CSV table of C-alpha atoms and ligand atoms in Angstrom, one decimal:
chain,number,residue,atom,x,y,z
A,59,MET,CA,0.0,0.0,0.0
A,60,THR,CA,1.3,3.5,-0.8
A,61,ALA,CA,0.5,6.4,1.4
A,62,ILE,CA,1.4,10.0,0.9
A,63,THR,CA,2.6,12.3,3.7
A,64,ASP,CA,4.8,15.3,4.2
A,65,LEU,CA,7.5,13.7,6.2
A,66,VAL,CA,8.5,10.1,6.7
A,67,ILE,CA,10.5,9.7,9.9
A,68,VAL,CA,12.7,6.6,10.1
A,69,GLY,CA,13.6,5.6,13.7
A,70,GLY,CA,11.7,6.4,16.9
A,71,GLY,CA,14.6,7.3,19.3
A,72,PRO,CA,14.9,10.8,20.8
A,73,ALA,CA,15.9,12.3,17.3
A,74,GLY,CA,13.0,10.8,15.4
A,75,CYS,CA,10.5,11.6,18.2
A,76,ALA,CA,11.7,15.2,18.4
A,77,ALA,CA,11.3,15.5,14.6
A,78,ALA,CA,7.7,14.2,14.9
A,79,VAL,CA,6.8,16.6,17.7
A,80,MET,CA,8.4,19.6,15.9
A,81,ALA,CA,6.8,18.7,12.6
A,82,ALA,CA,3.3,18.6,14.1
A,83,SER,CA,3.9,21.9,15.8
A,84,VAL,CA,4.3,23.6,12.5
A,85,GLY,CA,1.5,21.8,10.7
A,86,VAL,CA,3.6,19.2,8.9
A,87,ARG,CA,2.1,15.7,8.7
A,88,SER,CA,4.4,12.8,9.4
A,89,VAL,CA,4.6,9.0,9.6
A,90,LEU,CA,7.2,7.7,12.2
A,91,ILE,CA,8.4,4.2,11.7
A,92,GLU,CA,10.0,2.2,14.6
A,93,PRO,CA,10.5,-1.5,14.9
A,94,ASP,CA,10.8,-1.5,18.7
A,95,ALA,CA,9.2,0.8,21.4
A,96,LEU,CA,9.7,4.5,21.2
A,97,CYS,CA,13.1,5.5,22.8
A,98,ALA,CA,13.9,1.9,23.7
A,99,LYS,CA,17.6,2.7,24.2
A,100,LEU,CA,16.7,5.1,27.0
A,101,GLN,CA,15.4,2.1,29.0
A,102,HIS,CA,19.1,1.2,29.7
A,103,ILE,CA,20.1,4.5,31.1
A,104,ALA,CA,19.7,4.4,34.9
A,105,ALA,CA,20.7,8.0,35.6
A,106,ILE,CA,20.9,11.0,33.4
A,107,ASN,CA,22.7,14.3,34.3
A,108,ASN,CA,22.9,16.1,31.0
A,109,VAL,CA,19.3,16.6,29.9
A,110,VAL,CA,17.4,19.7,30.8
A,111,GLY,CA,13.8,19.5,31.8
A,112,GLY,CA,14.0,17.5,35.1
A,113,ARG,CA,14.0,13.9,33.9
A,114,ALA,CA,16.7,12.1,35.9
A,115,SER,CA,16.4,8.6,34.4
A,116,GLY,CA,16.2,7.1,30.9
A,117,PRO,CA,12.9,5.3,31.5
A,118,GLU,CA,11.3,8.5,32.8
A,119,LEU,CA,12.5,10.5,29.8
A,120,ALA,CA,11.3,7.7,27.4
A,121,ALA,CA,7.8,7.8,28.9
A,122,ALA,CA,7.6,11.6,28.7
A,123,ILE,CA,8.8,11.6,25.1
A,124,ALA,CA,6.3,8.9,24.1
A,125,GLU,CA,3.5,11.0,25.7
A,126,ASP,CA,4.6,14.0,23.7
A,127,VAL,CA,4.5,12.0,20.4
A,128,ALA,CA,1.1,10.6,21.3
A,129,ARG,CA,-0.2,14.2,21.7
A,130,ALA,CA,1.2,15.1,18.2
A,131,GLU,CA,-2.0,14.5,16.2
A,132,LEU,CA,-0.4,15.1,12.8
A,133,CYS,CA,2.0,12.2,13.4
A,134,GLU,CA,1.0,8.6,12.6
A,135,VAL,CA,3.3,6.1,14.5
A,136,ASP,CA,3.9,2.8,12.8
A,137,LEU,CA,5.4,0.5,15.5
A,138,GLY,CA,6.8,-2.9,14.8
A,139,ALA,CA,8.0,-2.2,11.3
A,140,ARG,CA,11.6,-1.9,10.1
A,141,VAL,CA,12.6,0.2,7.1
A,142,THR,CA,14.3,-1.9,4.5
A,143,GLU,CA,14.9,0.8,1.8
A,144,VAL,CA,14.9,4.6,1.4
A,145,ARG,CA,14.8,6.0,-2.1
A,146,ALA,CA,15.1,9.7,-3.0
A,147,TYR,CA,13.9,11.4,-6.2
A,148,ASP,CA,13.7,15.0,-7.4
A,149,ASP,CA,10.2,15.6,-6.0
A,150,HIS,CA,9.6,12.9,-3.3
A,151,VAL,CA,11.0,10.0,-1.3
A,152,THR,CA,9.8,6.5,-0.8
A,153,VAL,CA,10.3,4.4,2.3
A,154,THR,CA,9.7,0.6,2.2
A,155,MET,CA,9.2,-1.5,5.3
A,156,ASP,CA,9.6,-5.2,6.1
A,157,THR,CA,5.8,-5.4,6.5
A,158,GLY,CA,5.5,-4.7,2.8
A,159,ARG,CA,4.2,-1.2,3.3
A,160,THR,CA,5.7,1.6,1.2
A,161,ILE,CA,5.1,5.2,2.1
A,162,SER,CA,5.9,8.1,-0.2
A,163,GLY,CA,6.6,11.6,1.3
A,164,SER,CA,8.0,14.9,0.4
A,165,TYR,CA,11.0,14.5,2.8
A,166,ALA,CA,12.5,11.8,5.0
A,167,VAL,CA,14.2,12.3,8.3
A,168,VAL,CA,16.4,9.3,8.9
A,169,ALA,CA,17.4,8.8,12.6
A,170,THR,CA,18.3,5.1,13.0
A,171,GLY,CA,21.2,5.7,15.4
A,172,VAL,CA,24.0,3.3,16.1
A,173,GLY,CA,24.1,-0.4,16.9
A,174,PRO,CA,26.8,-2.6,18.5
A,175,VAL,CA,29.9,-3.4,16.4
A,176,PRO,CA,29.3,-7.0,15.3
A,177,VAL,CA,31.7,-9.9,15.9
A,178,SER,CA,32.1,-10.2,12.1
A,179,VAL,CA,34.1,-6.9,11.8
A,180,ALA,CA,36.7,-8.0,14.5
A,181,PRO,CA,39.2,-10.2,12.7
A,182,TRP,CA,40.9,-11.1,16.0
A,183,LEU,CA,37.7,-12.5,17.5
A,184,THR,CA,35.9,-15.8,17.0
A,185,VAL,CA,32.6,-16.6,18.7
A,186,ALA,CA,31.4,-20.2,18.0
A,187,ALA,CA,27.7,-19.9,19.0
A,188,GLY,CA,26.8,-18.3,15.7
A,189,THR,CA,24.9,-15.3,16.9
A,190,ASP,CA,26.6,-12.2,18.5
A,191,PRO,CA,26.5,-12.3,22.3
A,192,PRO,CA,24.4,-9.5,24.0
A,193,THR,CA,25.9,-6.1,24.6
A,194,LEU,CA,27.2,-5.1,28.0
A,195,TRP,CA,25.1,-1.9,28.1
A,196,GLY,CA,22.0,-4.0,27.7
A,197,ALA,CA,23.0,-6.4,30.5
A,198,LYS,CA,20.6,-6.9,33.4
A,199,VAL,CA,22.0,-7.5,36.9
A,200,PRO,CA,21.8,-9.7,39.0
A,201,GLY,CA,19.7,-12.1,37.0
A,202,GLU,CA,22.0,-12.6,34.0
A,203,VAL,CA,25.4,-12.1,35.7
A,204,VAL,CA,26.7,-14.9,37.9
A,205,GLY,CA,30.2,-16.5,38.6
A,206,SER,CA,32.6,-15.1,36.1
A,207,LEU,CA,31.9,-13.1,32.9
A,208,LEU,CA,33.9,-12.1,29.9
A,209,VAL,CA,33.6,-8.6,28.5
A,210,VAL,CA,34.9,-8.3,24.9
A,211,GLY,CA,36.3,-4.8,24.4
A,212,ALA,CA,36.9,-2.0,26.8
A,213,ASP,CA,34.5,0.7,25.5
A,214,ARG,CA,33.1,3.3,27.9
A,215,PRO,CA,30.0,1.3,29.1
A,216,LEU,CA,32.4,-0.9,31.1
A,217,GLY,CA,33.2,1.8,33.6
A,218,THR,CA,29.5,2.8,33.8
A,219,PHE,CA,28.5,-0.9,34.3
A,220,LEU,CA,31.0,-1.4,37.1
A,221,ARG,CA,30.0,1.8,38.9
A,222,ALA,CA,26.3,1.0,38.5
A,223,HIS,CA,26.8,-2.5,40.1
A,224,PRO,CA,29.0,-2.0,43.2
A,225,ALA,CA,27.6,-5.2,44.7
A,226,LEU,CA,28.4,-7.4,41.7
A,227,GLY,CA,30.4,-10.3,42.9
A,228,ALA,CA,31.4,-11.8,39.5
A,229,THR,CA,35.0,-12.0,38.3
A,230,VAL,CA,35.1,-9.7,35.2
A,231,LEU,CA,37.6,-10.8,32.5
A,232,VAL,CA,38.1,-7.9,30.1
A,233,ALA,CA,39.7,-8.9,26.8
A,234,TYR,CA,40.5,-6.0,24.5
A,235,PRO,CA,42.3,-5.2,21.3
A,236,PRO,CA,45.1,-2.6,20.9
A,237,GLU,CA,42.7,0.1,19.8
A,238,ASP,CA,41.0,0.0,23.3
A,239,ASP,CA,44.3,0.3,25.2
A,240,TYR,CA,43.6,4.0,26.1
A,241,LYS,CA,40.2,3.1,27.6
A,242,VAL,CA,41.2,0.7,30.3
A,243,ASP,CA,42.6,3.2,32.9
A,244,GLU,CA,39.1,3.9,34.1
A,245,VAL,CA,38.6,0.3,35.4
A,246,ARG,CA,42.2,-0.7,36.1
A,247,GLY,CA,41.8,-0.2,39.9
A,248,ASP,CA,38.6,-2.3,40.2
A,249,ALA,CA,39.4,-5.5,42.1
A,250,ARG,CA,36.8,-7.5,40.2
A,251,VAL,CA,38.5,-6.8,36.9
A,252,THR,CA,41.2,-8.8,35.2
A,253,LEU,CA,42.6,-7.0,32.2
A,254,LEU,CA,43.6,-9.1,29.2
A,255,PRO,CA,45.3,-7.3,26.3
A,256,VAL,CA,44.8,-9.8,23.5
A,257,ALA,CA,46.0,-10.4,19.9
A,258,ARG,CA,43.4,-13.1,19.3
A,259,LEU,CA,40.4,-14.5,21.2
A,260,SER,CA,38.0,-17.3,20.7
A,261,VAL,CA,34.9,-18.3,22.7
A,262,SER,CA,33.4,-21.7,22.4
A,263,GLU,CA,30.8,-23.8,24.2
A,264,ASP,CA,32.2,-26.5,26.5
A,265,GLY,CA,29.3,-28.9,26.3
A,266,GLY,CA,27.7,-27.7,29.5
A,267,SER,CA,26.4,-24.3,30.5
A,268,ALA,CA,29.9,-22.7,30.7
A,269,LEU,CA,31.9,-21.2,27.8
A,270,THR,CA,35.6,-21.7,27.1
A,271,VAL,CA,37.7,-18.6,26.4
A,272,GLU,CA,41.0,-19.1,24.6
A,273,TRP,CA,43.4,-16.3,23.7
A,274,VAL,CA,46.9,-15.4,22.5
A,275,ASP,CA,48.1,-12.3,24.3
A,276,ARG,CA,50.3,-9.4,22.9
A,277,GLU,CA,53.5,-11.4,23.8
A,278,ASP,CA,52.2,-14.4,21.8
A,279,GLN,CA,51.4,-16.3,25.0
A,280,PRO,CA,48.4,-18.6,24.9
A,281,GLY,CA,45.9,-18.8,27.8
A,282,SER,CA,42.4,-20.1,28.6
A,283,TRP,CA,39.6,-19.6,31.1
A,284,THR,CA,36.0,-20.7,31.7
A,285,VAL,CA,33.2,-18.1,32.0
A,286,ASP,CA,29.5,-18.2,32.5
A,287,THR,CA,28.5,-15.3,30.4
A,288,VAL,CA,29.9,-13.2,27.5
A,289,TYR,CA,29.1,-9.6,26.8
A,290,MET,CA,30.1,-7.5,23.8
A,291,ASN,CA,31.6,-4.1,24.4
A,292,LEU,CA,33.4,-3.2,21.2
A,293,GLY,CA,31.6,0.1,20.8
A,294,SER,CA,29.0,1.1,18.3
A,295,ALA,CA,28.6,1.7,14.5
A,296,PRO,CA,26.0,3.6,12.5
A,297,VAL,CA,23.1,1.6,11.1
A,298,PRO,CA,21.5,3.5,8.2
A,299,PRO,CA,18.8,1.7,6.3
A,300,PRO,CA,19.7,0.5,2.8
A,301,GLY,CA,19.2,2.8,-0.2
A,302,ALA,CA,19.8,6.5,-0.6
A,303,LEU,CA,21.9,7.2,2.5
A,304,ILE,CA,25.4,8.4,1.8
A,305,ARG,CA,28.1,7.5,4.3
A,306,ASP,CA,31.4,9.2,5.0
A,307,THR,CA,34.7,7.3,5.4
A,308,SER,CA,33.8,6.5,9.0
A,309,GLY,CA,30.4,5.0,8.0
A,310,TYR,CA,28.4,7.9,9.4
A,311,CYS,CA,25.8,9.8,7.4
A,312,PRO,CA,26.4,13.6,7.8
A,313,PRO,CA,23.3,15.8,6.9
A,314,ASP,CA,25.3,17.9,4.4
A,315,ARG,CA,26.2,14.9,2.3
A,316,GLN,CA,22.7,13.6,1.7
A,317,HIS,CA,20.1,14.1,-1.1
A,318,PRO,CA,18.2,17.3,-0.5
A,319,ARG,CA,15.1,15.4,0.5
A,320,VAL,CA,16.8,13.1,3.0
A,321,ILE,CA,17.8,14.7,6.3
A,322,THR,CA,19.8,12.7,8.8
A,323,ALA,CA,19.5,13.3,12.6
A,324,GLY,CA,20.8,12.0,15.9
A,325,ASP,CA,23.6,9.6,16.5
A,326,LEU,CA,23.6,8.5,12.8
A,327,ARG,CA,25.2,11.8,11.8
A,328,SER,CA,28.5,11.5,13.6
A,329,ALA,CA,30.4,9.7,16.3
A,330,ARG,CA,31.0,13.1,18.0
A,331,PHE,CA,27.6,14.2,19.2
A,332,GLN,CA,26.0,11.1,20.5
A,333,ARG,CA,23.9,12.6,23.3
A,334,ILE,CA,20.2,12.8,23.9
A,335,MET,CA,20.0,16.6,23.8
A,336,ALA,CA,22.1,16.7,20.6
A,337,ALA,CA,19.8,14.0,19.1
A,338,THR,CA,16.6,15.9,20.0
A,339,GLY,CA,18.0,19.2,18.8
A,340,SER,CA,19.0,17.7,15.4
A,341,GLY,CA,15.7,16.0,15.0
A,342,SER,CA,13.8,19.2,15.6
A,343,GLN,CA,16.1,21.0,13.2
A,344,ALA,CA,15.5,18.3,10.5
A,345,ALA,CA,11.7,18.7,10.8
A,346,LEU,CA,12.1,22.5,10.4
A,347,ARG,CA,14.2,22.0,7.4
A,348,ALA,CA,11.5,19.9,5.8
A,349,TYR,CA,8.9,22.5,6.8
A,350,TYR,CA,10.8,25.3,5.1
A,351,GLY,CA,11.3,23.1,2.0
A,352,LEU,CA,7.6,22.3,1.9
A,353,ARG,CA,6.7,26.0,2.0
A,354,GLY,CA,9.2,26.8,-0.7
A,355,VAL,CA,11.3,29.0,1.5
A,356,GLN,CA,14.9,29.4,0.3
A,357,SER,CA,17.4,29.0,3.1
A,358,ALA,CA,19.7,31.8,1.8
A,359,LYS,CA,17.0,34.4,2.6
A,360,HIS,CA,16.6,33.1,6.1
A,361,GLY,CA,20.2,32.9,7.4
A,362,GLY,CA,21.5,30.1,5.3
A,363,SER,CA,21.7,26.3,5.9
A,364,PRO,CA,22.0,25.2,9.5
A,365,TYR,CA,24.4,22.4,8.3
B,625,FAD,C1,24.2,2.6,27.8
B,625,FAD,C2,24.0,4.0,27.2
B,625,FAD,C3,24.0,5.1,28.1
B,625,FAD,C4,23.8,6.4,27.6
B,625,FAD,N1,23.8,7.4,28.5
B,625,FAD,C5,23.6,8.7,28.0
B,625,FAD,C6,23.4,9.8,28.9
B,625,FAD,O1,23.5,9.6,30.1
B,625,FAD,N2,23.2,11.0,28.4
B,625,FAD,C7,23.1,11.2,27.0
B,625,FAD,O2,22.9,12.3,26.6
B,625,FAD,N3,23.2,10.2,26.2
B,625,FAD,C8,23.4,8.9,26.6
B,625,FAD,N4,23.5,7.9,25.7
B,625,FAD,C9,23.4,8.2,24.3
B,625,FAD,C10,21.9,8.3,23.8
B,625,FAD,O3,21.2,7.2,24.2
B,625,FAD,C11,21.9,8.5,22.3
B,625,FAD,O4,22.7,9.7,22.0
B,625,FAD,C12,20.5,8.8,21.8
B,625,FAD,O5,19.6,7.7,22.2
B,625,FAD,C13,20.5,9.0,20.3
B,625,FAD,O6,19.2,9.1,19.8
B,625,FAD,P1,18.9,8.7,18.3
B,625,FAD,O7,17.4,9.0,18.2
B,625,FAD,O8,19.8,9.3,17.4
B,625,FAD,O9,19.2,7.1,18.2
B,625,FAD,P2,18.5,5.9,19.0
B,625,FAD,O10,18.1,6.3,20.4
B,625,FAD,O11,19.5,4.8,18.9
B,625,FAD,O12,17.2,5.6,18.2
B,625,FAD,C14,17.3,5.0,16.9
B,625,FAD,C15,16.0,4.3,16.6
B,625,FAD,O13,16.0,3.9,15.3
B,625,FAD,C16,15.4,2.6,15.2
B,625,FAD,N5,15.9,1.9,13.9
B,625,FAD,C17,17.1,1.4,13.7
B,625,FAD,N6,17.1,0.9,12.4
B,625,FAD,C18,15.9,1.1,11.9
B,625,FAD,C19,15.3,0.8,10.6
B,625,FAD,N7,15.9,0.2,9.7
B,625,FAD,N8,14.0,1.2,10.5
B,625,FAD,C20,13.3,1.8,11.4
B,625,FAD,N9,13.8,2.1,12.6
B,625,FAD,C21,15.1,1.8,12.9
B,625,FAD,C22,16.0,1.9,16.4
B,625,FAD,O14,15.1,0.8,16.8
B,625,FAD,C23,16.0,3.0,17.5
B,625,FAD,O15,14.8,3.0,18.3
B,625,FAD,C24,23.7,6.6,26.2
B,625,FAD,C25,23.7,5.5,25.3
B,625,FAD,C26,23.9,4.2,25.8
B,625,FAD,C27,23.9,3.0,24.9
């Protein structure tokens, strides 16, 4: 089925939701597409200290944003659908979903954010189970974490995780590649942590419920250990939908590189501004850019392009 709207918003995180609310406030109709719940990532942020407006936790903020979107009557929310293709033409865009629905609109705001770096892009790492282990930032304690656990990679959520769980009794083996060397100082003093700078690492099932970890360290020395749980912590990478999105050399999709009818917002733009307030600001700005385009207002007459 083909629908026609002013603005198709791909991704219902803070950036996409802000775009929907801002669009409605200036009379722009939109369809917002999100495979999960609105602002699902915020459910994993226990405490927030950099968002104005008095919301101190991620779940609180997610609930408030979802209420704002529900009040935006000009926005249709399509939950449970993933966008599989974005196409851009001179006078419209088309957005196709895995449900078979295709929407055409005048503009698209694409705000699909970042996802975990997959095992497949780490040549030094082998995980036998077939699917990527869960991310550390999504880990739930104490239910999932018992005995000893392996954290693969030393990205920033490691320090946050350890501070958030002072009572965690598990031994935490942190195996990390050379590019994460500069990140481990933050956790070096934690008695629960064993740091393991590796050259190669493999994780396999041992036939029972435990997992066998085997490695070769930077001095070419082999070693092994048994752990109960593995979490990935290699950082994140942009996840644009297939089609019209243009990536830079780092894989991100800066707004100024895109087709004039495709406006990127939030974490998808760059590795440097990955914060909630930056995402909502850029989502709002993206909706206003569509609004001015729909009204035929030239940016040069109004202070130029914000990008
Ligand atoms: C553990 C953790 C703690 C953090 N703590 C803070 C903090 O304290 N303060 C702070 O400012 N920031 C924090 N952040 C960063 C913050 O969460 C992000 O900057 C923010 O969520 C980015 O918003 P976004 O809308 O760009 O992307 P996201 O929130 O990632 O939303 C993108 C949405 O797009 C959807 N999507 C993806 N692909 C598709 C597709 N093909 N079709 C349709 N939809 C799709 C996803 O399901 C997702 O809901 C934290 C992040 C993490 C992981």
